[in-house]
Each structure stands twice: as C-alpha cells, then as structure tokens.
Amino acid sequence: MNKTVNINLGGLVFHIDENAYQKLTNYFEAIKRSLSKTSGQEEILKDIEMRIGELISEKHSSDKQVISIEQVESIIAVMGQPEDYRIDADEPIEAAYIPTSSKTTKKLYRDPENAVIGGVLAGLGHYFGVDKVWLRVLLLIMVFAGGTGLLAYLILWIAMPEARTTSEKLEMRGEPVTISNIEKKVREEIEMLSEKFKSTDFDKMKQQMKSNSEKFNSNFKGYLSVFFNVIAKSIGALMILASLGVLVVFLIGVLAFGTMNFPDFPFHSFIELGNFTDYPIWFFGLLFYTAVSIPSFFVLLLGIKIVAPNSKSIGSITKYVLLALWIIAISILISIGVKQASEYAYSGRVFEKQSMNLKTKDTLFIKFQNNDYYSKDTEEYTDFEITKDSLQQDVVYSNLISFEIEKTDEPFPFIKINKEAKGKSFEDAKSRADKIKYGYKIVGNQLILDNYLITELKSKYRDQKIGIKLYLPKGTLFKMNSSAKNYYYSDNSFFNLHHSSDEYIYSVGDSQIKCLNCPASENEYTDMDSESNDRAETTTVSVKVGGKEIVKKVTTEYPSKRYDK
C-alpha cells in the first residue's frame, strides 16, 4: 500500500503516488540544476510545470484517479531528460535528443506578438502554414465585397484563445513542448527585449518627451483659452438677447397697459382698478419702464463689449444722464409705493340689521344663491374682477363673503350685514363701504343670501368685503344648504357644518349648536344630540335545554329620532 500526495501543477490539483511524487520531484530538481546559469530560469520552470500539468490532464479521465510512477516516466519521456540537452548561457542551444513521442500537432491560438488588431490572422497563418499577409488581403476583399469578413473576424476573435505562455506559443507553431524548446523560446524573448533596450536612445527619448510635454502644455493652454473665450462669447450673446427681450417686452407692455392709445385694452381697466394713486396709468408705466429699461440697456452694452471687444462705448455724459434718470424713476416709484400703502391705512364699516319673524316651531332654511349674470353657480369664487352689470356698466364683482351663526338672548332671530372697505382716511373707507351693493331676502322661513357683492368701478378695489352674522335664540331649528360651505366661517367647536347631506337639522343650544340627525361617525366635535344617536343594548340570556345550560347574548337596537319638519 502506497501513500498518495496532493500536488499543484500550473494551477491544477492532482493526486499522485508517493513514489511517483519522489521521481517527479527529482526530475524538477535536475531541471533546476541544468538551468542554474540560464537567464529567465523562473519563466522556463513555470512553462515546464504548466506543460506537465497539461500532459497529466490529458491522461486522466477522473479527478480521483491517482498518478502512478509509470505515468510520470512516460511524461518525462515526452519532455526529455535534462542531461539530454546542452543548456549553456554562453553557447547556442542545441538539442542532443528529441524523443519521437514529443512530436505534437499544431493548436489554434491568436498570435499577440504579430497582431495588427487581435492576432487572429497571424494565428491562422501559423495553423495552416500560410503567410499572414495573404490572409489579411483576403479579409479586406471579404469586407469590401459584402461585409461578412468583419463578422467572421469578430467570431474568430471571440472563439480563439490567445497564446500567452511559452507552451501555448510552441503549440501554435507546431513545435514539441520540450525542455529544450521552452528554454530556447524564453531565451529568444529575453534576448529580443535586451536588444530593444540596448538600441534605445534614452537621451533622444528624454528630449522627445520634453518636447511633447511642452507641445502639450502649449496646446492645452490654447484649447483652454479657446474654451473660455467661447463661454464668454456665449454669455455675452445671452446677455444681448435677454436685455433686448426685456426692452421690447416691457415697451409693448407700457404701450398696451399704460398709454392713452389703448384705453380699451382688456387689462387696462384691471390695472386701473389696482392703481391706488391719482397718477395716470401711462405715467406709472413710463416710470416702471425707465426703472427696468436703463439697467437692461447697460446689460446690453456689456454683452456687446464681450462679443465685440473693439466696439465703441457710449460717452460718460450719456452714462451719467441715464443713471440720474434711473435714480429719479426709482425715487418716484418708492414714493408711489408709499402712497399706495397709505390707501389701506384705514378701515371703514357700515352695518345693517334686520329682524326675522320666525315661528317657534318652524325650521329655518338657509342657503346662498348666485346671479346667473355674473357666475354659473355658487361654486365659482373670485376675490375680485371687473365685469358689466345688466345696464352694461363696469362694476367690481367679488365673492369675499363670510357667514357666521351666533346665539342671542333676544326672543327673535335677526341678521346683521357688515360692509367693510379700506381707504386713505376713515371717511374715505366708510364712503367706499357704503357704496357696496349686497342683496338678501327673507321669504317665509327661508333666508336666501347672495354669494357676491358689487361696487362701482370708480371706487376701485379697496379690499371690499361683506360679513354676515345670523343671531338665533336657544332652541331654534335650522337647515343649511351645501351652497354655504364656501362662505361659512363659524368656530367648529360652536357650530360644525356637516357637508355629507343637506337634510341635517341643527338646534341652537347654550354653548353649542347640536346636530339632531347626523351620523355618529361624524361626531368629531361632540356636537350630536344624545337623544338622536342610535343606541343598542346587549342582554345575556341563560336557558336550560335537556339539562344543559345554554347562554346567548341578545342585542336590541333603538333607532335615532328623525326630525323632518
């Protein structure tokens, strides 16, 4: 019984008999001694080891098979004995003996040493014994004939392995992979590199590198200069286009909105509505254009200077005149801004109160209505806009309406209308508030409120608004239409308007308005009447049947009261 040893040859692991391992070790030691004075010894030993690993793999069909001493002897016979070769660093390599069994066939590899692109054609030339030049001519003909040559070349490039090791290079040329040939090939490569190194003119290379470096630096600076010059020119062009656009657009805007030549322009009245001063619109537009156009004009000049550095600049007097005009325009605009703000300095209010003759048992119905002449329904909402009334007069139309409900100790309900506006003085604000037109009506037990206000155009927009407060005694029942949801502003803790239905009935209490028939799921502010909530009672019943006690829970539901007055 012999021991086995695991060895690694060229990256491949094998199981080898102990006697075979000893013989293989002695063989490698003999090769090392014969190559002791040979340059490239490590490379030669590596290639020999890889070749022996390949030969062993060819003879093994299973990884578990053990290498015997007879197999090692046959591999040594293929590779040859070290003493069969004359390996001397000072004399030419000459094979004294090449075993017949070492004859090998060519293998197809890509030749990287003679490659133009991938070494495919050079490898094919070695394999078929054809000059690679003719193969390259044939490839060019195939490429220009139909393009199939390029596809074939790519396929072969992927399929053919590259000859990297010395053994693979020998196999590519059809030479026996023996110790002599491996040593000979390695030495040829070393001598070739040595000759290239000796023939290199390092002084010339150094000078060429210095010249190339200086040329690169010079070109880089030139390219960098061109790059930044292009960027600067582009920025200058953008400045020119932007400033021209501002000048043209604002000029058209001033002509359209500010001059007397366009009094019927659609937005002219709108701008006039927001003009809180006594200055005409055209004057305001002229000031604004001056404040914007002069900086834009200087940006235009700067852009022209960047694009065309040799262009002439405007004189200093012109610059100072434009600067003075700009300062004057800005100063007047600031003063106008202050005057505009003063128009909102005071608030004025006008109250209107009306009692409602509502019977104690009646349910009050509250809803908002729109005017079809101004809007299509109560959902449309706008702070203010200019429109025409039925007499084709320009009016200011607004939906700034707020509605609240409060409890009163008086015996009958009443409504209070609060008209409010801003002005430069208390009298001016009150006068504008008094000019607000707002309508409502009481028909039986119905309160119908307009969802809009109007005022004459010459009153201009001064934050005109309507505040409605409905005062109801304790115990009053009422319904509210969904049209009120956009205008209702009461505190939810006092009155929470439920939007899921128009049929909910509310009752005024001491501290809160209760909903009498709202679903329990909407009791967010605990505003449900305890008597109106649905309730259920669960009773446990015990019954004996056949001597066994049966326990059962019975649930009794009590529906809520409904108020449909």
PDB file of N, CA and C in Angstrom, residues 448-502:
ATOM      1  N   ILE A 448     -82.369  83.641   2.168  1.00  0.00           N
ATOM      2  CA  ILE A 448     -81.645  83.474   0.897  1.00  0.00           C
ATOM      3  C   ILE A 448     -80.630  84.611   0.789  1.00  0.00           C
ATOM      4  N   LEU A 449     -79.359  84.256   0.739  1.00  0.00           N
ATOM      5  CA  LEU A 449     -78.265  85.227   0.743  1.00  0.00           C
ATOM      6  C   LEU A 449     -77.544  85.211  -0.590  1.00  0.00           C
ATOM      7  N   ASP A 450     -77.176  86.384  -1.105  1.00  0.00           N
ATOM      8  CA  ASP A 450     -76.350  86.456  -2.312  1.00  0.00           C
ATOM      9  C   ASP A 450     -74.922  86.011  -1.975  1.00  0.00           C
ATOM     10  N   ASN A 451     -74.276  85.359  -2.919  1.00  0.00           N
ATOM     11  CA  ASN A 451     -72.898  84.918  -2.694  1.00  0.00           C
ATOM     12  C   ASN A 451     -71.886  85.890  -3.298  1.00  0.00           C
ATOM     13  N   TYR A 452     -72.298  87.125  -3.544  1.00  0.00           N
ATOM     14  CA  TYR A 452     -71.412  88.087  -4.196  1.00  0.00           C
ATOM     15  C   TYR A 452     -71.755  89.493  -3.732  1.00  0.00           C
ATOM     16  N   LEU A 453     -70.814  90.405  -3.998  1.00  0.00           N
ATOM     17  CA  LEU A 453     -71.053  91.839  -3.812  1.00  0.00           C
ATOM     18  C   LEU A 453     -70.586  92.555  -5.072  1.00  0.00           C
ATOM     19  N   ILE A 454     -71.098  93.743  -5.315  1.00  0.00           N
ATOM     20  CA  ILE A 454     -70.646  94.565  -6.431  1.00  0.00           C
ATOM     21  C   ILE A 454     -70.482  96.000  -5.943  1.00  0.00           C
ATOM     22  N   THR A 455     -69.608  96.726  -6.617  1.00  0.00           N
ATOM     23  CA  THR A 455     -69.425  98.146  -6.346  1.00  0.00           C
ATOM     24  C   THR A 455     -69.005  98.821  -7.640  1.00  0.00           C
ATOM     25  N   GLU A 456     -69.188 100.109  -7.716  1.00  0.00           N
ATOM     26  CA  GLU A 456     -68.880 100.817  -8.956  1.00  0.00           C
ATOM     27  C   GLU A 456     -67.365 100.819  -9.205  1.00  0.00           C
ATOM     28  N   LEU A 457     -66.978 100.896 -10.481  1.00  0.00           N
ATOM     29  CA  LEU A 457     -65.575 100.783 -10.861  1.00  0.00           C
ATOM     30  C   LEU A 457     -64.747 101.941 -10.324  1.00  0.00           C
ATOM     31  N   LYS A 458     -65.323 103.136 -10.254  1.00  0.00           N
ATOM     32  CA  LYS A 458     -64.543 104.288  -9.813  1.00  0.00           C
ATOM     33  C   LYS A 458     -64.181 104.212  -8.333  1.00  0.00           C
ATOM     34  N   SER A 459     -64.859 103.335  -7.580  1.00  0.00           N
ATOM     35  CA  SER A 459     -64.472 103.119  -6.185  1.00  0.00           C
ATOM     36  C   SER A 459     -63.183 102.314  -6.092  1.00  0.00           C
ATOM     37  N   LYS A 460     -62.824 101.669  -7.194  1.00  0.00           N
ATOM     38  CA  LYS A 460     -61.610 100.852  -7.287  1.00  0.00           C
ATOM     39  C   LYS A 460     -61.624  99.730  -6.241  1.00  0.00           C
ATOM     40  N   TYR A 461     -60.605  98.919  -6.279  1.00  0.00           N
ATOM     41  CA  TYR A 461     -60.541  97.798  -5.357  1.00  0.00           C
ATOM     42  C   TYR A 461     -59.858  98.254  -4.071  1.00  0.00           C
ATOM     43  N   ARG A 462     -60.594  98.201  -2.966  1.00  0.00           N
ATOM     44  CA  ARG A 462     -60.060  98.569  -1.660  1.00  0.00           C
ATOM     45  C   ARG A 462     -60.425  97.495  -0.638  1.00  0.00           C
ATOM     46  N   ASP A 463     -60.222  96.248  -1.018  1.00  0.00           N
ATOM     47  CA  ASP A 463     -60.478  95.112  -0.131  1.00  0.00           C
ATOM     48  C   ASP A 463     -61.921  95.121   0.377  1.00  0.00           C
ATOM     49  N   GLN A 464     -62.872  95.404  -0.508  1.00  0.00           N
ATOM     50  CA  GLN A 464     -64.273  95.400  -0.125  1.00  0.00           C
ATOM     51  C   GLN A 464     -64.712  93.972   0.213  1.00  0.00           C
ATOM     52  N   LYS A 465     -65.494  93.853   1.294  1.00  0.00           N
ATOM     53  CA  LYS A 465     -65.970  92.545   1.705  1.00  0.00           C
ATOM     54  C   LYS A 465     -67.272  92.690   2.493  1.00  0.00           C
ATOM     55  N   ILE A 466     -67.980  91.567   2.612  1.00  0.00           N
ATOM     56  CA  ILE A 466     -69.238  91.508   3.352  1.00  0.00           C
ATOM     57  C   ILE A 466     -69.104  90.471   4.471  1.00  0.00           C
ATOM     58  N   GLY A 467     -69.480  90.877   5.690  1.00  0.00           N
ATOM     59  CA  GLY A 467     -69.527  89.951   6.813  1.00  0.00           C
ATOM     60  C   GLY A 467     -70.949  89.798   7.286  1.00  0.00           C
ATOM     61  N   ILE A 468     -71.474  88.563   7.289  1.00  0.00           N
ATOM     62  CA  ILE A 468     -72.864  88.289   7.671  1.00  0.00           C
ATOM     63  C   ILE A 468     -72.864  87.513   8.978  1.00  0.00           C
ATOM     64  N   LYS A 469     -73.642  87.986   9.952  1.00  0.00           N
ATOM     65  CA  LYS A 469     -73.816  87.268  11.212  1.00  0.00           C
ATOM     66  C   LYS A 469     -75.311  87.043  11.437  1.00  0.00           C
ATOM     67  N   LEU A 470     -75.672  85.771  11.641  1.00  0.00           N
ATOM     68  CA  LEU A 470     -77.054  85.391  11.903  1.00  0.00           C
ATOM     69  C   LEU A 470     -77.174  85.040  13.384  1.00  0.00           C
ATOM     70  N   TYR A 471     -77.989  85.757  14.105  1.00  0.00           N
ATOM     71  CA  TYR A 471     -78.181  85.551  15.541  1.00  0.00           C
ATOM     72  C   TYR A 471     -79.474  84.761  15.755  1.00  0.00           C
ATOM     73  N   LEU A 472     -79.374  83.592  16.433  1.00  0.00           N
ATOM     74  CA  LEU A 472     -80.517  82.709  16.645  1.00  0.00           C
ATOM     75  C   LEU A 472     -80.707  82.456  18.140  1.00  0.00           C
ATOM     76  N   PRO A 473     -81.955  82.514  18.616  1.00  0.00           N
ATOM     77  CA  PRO A 473     -82.228  82.206  20.024  1.00  0.00           C
ATOM     78  C   PRO A 473     -82.056  80.718  20.313  1.00  0.00           C
ATOM     79  N   LYS A 474     -81.950  80.389  21.593  1.00  0.00           N
ATOM     80  CA  LYS A 474     -81.806  78.997  22.009  1.00  0.00           C
ATOM     81  C   LYS A 474     -83.046  78.203  21.593  1.00  0.00           C
ATOM     82  N   GLY A 475     -82.801  76.979  21.088  1.00  0.00           N
ATOM     83  CA  GLY A 475     -83.896  76.100  20.669  1.00  0.00           C
ATOM     84  C   GLY A 475     -84.287  76.260  19.230  1.00  0.00           C
ATOM     85  N   THR A 476     -83.722  77.242  18.517  1.00  0.00           N
ATOM     86  CA  THR A 476     -84.080  77.437  17.105  1.00  0.00           C
ATOM     87  C   THR A 476     -83.562  76.263  16.282  1.00  0.00           C
ATOM     88  N   LEU A 477     -84.415  75.722  15.415  1.00  0.00           N
ATOM     89  CA  LEU A 477     -84.029  74.646  14.495  1.00  0.00           C
ATOM     90  C   LEU A 477     -83.777  75.238  13.112  1.00  0.00           C
ATOM     91  N   PHE A 478     -82.734  74.732  12.457  1.00  0.00           N
ATOM     92  CA  PHE A 478     -82.465  75.239  11.106  1.00  0.00           C
ATOM     93  C   PHE A 478     -81.747  74.178  10.277  1.00  0.00           C
ATOM     94  N   LYS A 479     -81.893  74.322   8.978  1.00  0.00           N
ATOM     95  CA  LYS A 479     -81.163  73.530   7.984  1.00  0.00           C
ATOM     96  C   LYS A 479     -80.298  74.481   7.169  1.00  0.00           C
ATOM     97  N   MET A 480     -79.139  73.961   6.680  1.00  0.00           N
ATOM     98  CA  MET A 480     -78.258  74.805   5.877  1.00  0.00           C
ATOM     99  C   MET A 480     -77.897  74.082   4.584  1.00  0.00           C
ATOM    100  N   ASN A 481     -78.082  74.763   3.483  1.00  0.00           N
ATOM    101  CA  ASN A 481     -77.785  74.202   2.169  1.00  0.00           C
ATOM    102  C   ASN A 481     -76.274  74.102   1.960  1.00  0.00           C
ATOM    103  N   SER A 482     -75.864  73.144   1.116  1.00  0.00           N
ATOM    104  CA  SER A 482     -74.431  72.947   0.851  1.00  0.00           C
ATOM    105  C   SER A 482     -73.790  74.148   0.170  1.00  0.00           C
ATOM    106  N   SER A 483     -74.604  75.055  -0.379  1.00  0.00           N
ATOM    107  CA  SER A 483     -74.057  76.249  -1.024  1.00  0.00           C
ATOM    108  C   SER A 483     -73.344  77.155  -0.037  1.00  0.00           C
ATOM    109  N   ALA A 484     -73.573  76.947   1.268  1.00  0.00           N
ATOM    110  CA  ALA A 484     -72.968  77.819   2.284  1.00  0.00           C
ATOM    111  C   ALA A 484     -71.555  77.389   2.662  1.00  0.00           C
ATOM    112  N   LYS A 485     -71.079  76.234   2.198  1.00  0.00           N
ATOM    113  CA  LYS A 485     -69.791  75.713   2.668  1.00  0.00           C
ATOM    114  C   LYS A 485     -68.611  76.601   2.294  1.00  0.00           C
ATOM    115  N   ASN A 486     -68.713  77.366   1.193  1.00  0.00           N
ATOM    116  CA  ASN A 486     -67.599  78.230   0.782  1.00  0.00           C
ATOM    117  C   ASN A 486     -67.582  79.560   1.525  1.00  0.00           C
ATOM    118  N   TYR A 487     -68.627  79.828   2.289  1.00  0.00           N
ATOM    119  CA  TYR A 487     -68.739  81.150   2.916  1.00  0.00           C
ATOM    120  C   TYR A 487     -68.895  81.072   4.434  1.00  0.00           C
ATOM    121  N   TYR A 488     -69.019  79.871   4.961  1.00  0.00           N
ATOM    122  CA  TYR A 488     -69.251  79.694   6.386  1.00  0.00           C
ATOM    123  C   TYR A 488     -67.918  79.763   7.137  1.00  0.00           C
ATOM    124  N   TYR A 489     -67.823  80.618   8.161  1.00  0.00           N
ATOM    125  CA  TYR A 489     -66.584  80.829   8.899  1.00  0.00           C
ATOM    126  C   TYR A 489     -66.769  80.737  10.419  1.00  0.00           C
ATOM    127  N   SER A 490     -67.816  80.112  10.921  1.00  0.00           N
ATOM    128  CA  SER A 490     -68.004  79.991  12.367  1.00  0.00           C
ATOM    129  C   SER A 490     -66.993  79.026  12.966  1.00  0.00           C
ATOM    130  N   ASP A 491     -66.783  79.153  14.282  1.00  0.00           N
ATOM    131  CA  ASP A 491     -65.886  78.267  15.009  1.00  0.00           C
ATOM    132  C   ASP A 491     -66.513  76.872  15.055  1.00  0.00           C
ATOM    133  N   ASN A 492     -65.765  75.859  14.612  1.00  0.00           N
ATOM    134  CA  ASN A 492     -66.305  74.496  14.552  1.00  0.00           C
ATOM    135  C   ASN A 492     -66.685  73.971  15.930  1.00  0.00           C
ATOM    136  N   SER A 493     -66.013  74.446  16.956  1.00  0.00           N
ATOM    137  CA  SER A 493     -66.359  73.975  18.292  1.00  0.00           C
ATOM    138  C   SER A 493     -67.744  74.477  18.716  1.00  0.00           C
ATOM    139  N   PHE A 494     -68.218  75.581  18.109  1.00  0.00           N
ATOM    140  CA  PHE A 494     -69.559  76.089  18.399  1.00  0.00           C
ATOM    141  C   PHE A 494     -70.573  75.538  17.395  1.00  0.00           C
ATOM    142  N   PHE A 495     -70.185  75.573  16.106  1.00  0.00           N
ATOM    143  CA  PHE A 495     -71.084  75.040  15.086  1.00  0.00           C
ATOM    144  C   PHE A 495     -70.251  74.361  14.004  1.00  0.00           C
ATOM    145  N   ASN A 496     -70.435  73.052  13.916  1.00  0.00           N
ATOM    146  CA  ASN A 496     -69.747  72.259  12.905  1.00  0.00           C
ATOM    147  C   ASN A 496     -70.735  71.912  11.801  1.00  0.00           C
ATOM    148  N   LEU A 497     -70.492  72.496  10.615  1.00  0.00           N
ATOM    149  CA  LEU A 497     -71.384  72.240   9.481  1.00  0.00           C
ATOM    150  C   LEU A 497     -70.999  70.913   8.833  1.00  0.00           C
ATOM    151  N   HIS A 498     -71.936  69.964   8.811  1.00  0.00           N
ATOM    152  CA  HIS A 498     -71.703  68.649   8.208  1.00  0.00           C
ATOM    153  C   HIS A 498     -72.048  68.723   6.724  1.00  0.00           C
ATOM    154  N   HIS A 499     -71.062  68.362   5.891  1.00  0.00           N
ATOM    155  CA  HIS A 499     -71.225  68.544   4.441  1.00  0.00           C
ATOM    156  C   HIS A 499     -71.800  67.316   3.736  1.00  0.00           C
ATOM    157  N   SER A 500     -71.982  66.223   4.457  1.00  0.00           N
ATOM    158  CA  SER A 500     -72.392  64.986   3.780  1.00  0.00           C
ATOM    159  C   SER A 500     -73.854  64.992   3.343  1.00  0.00           C
ATOM    160  N   SER A 501     -74.666  65.932   3.876  1.00  0.00           N
ATOM    161  CA  SER A 501     -76.077  65.976   3.474  1.00  0.00           C
ATOM    162  C   SER A 501     -76.654  67.357   3.769  1.00  0.00           C
ATOM    163  N   ASP A 502     -77.675  67.728   2.976  1.00  0.00           N
ATOM    164  CA  ASP A 502     -78.394  68.992   3.214  1.00  0.00           C
ATOM    165  C   ASP A 502     -79.595  68.788   4.138  1.00  0.00           C
TER     166      ASP A 502
END
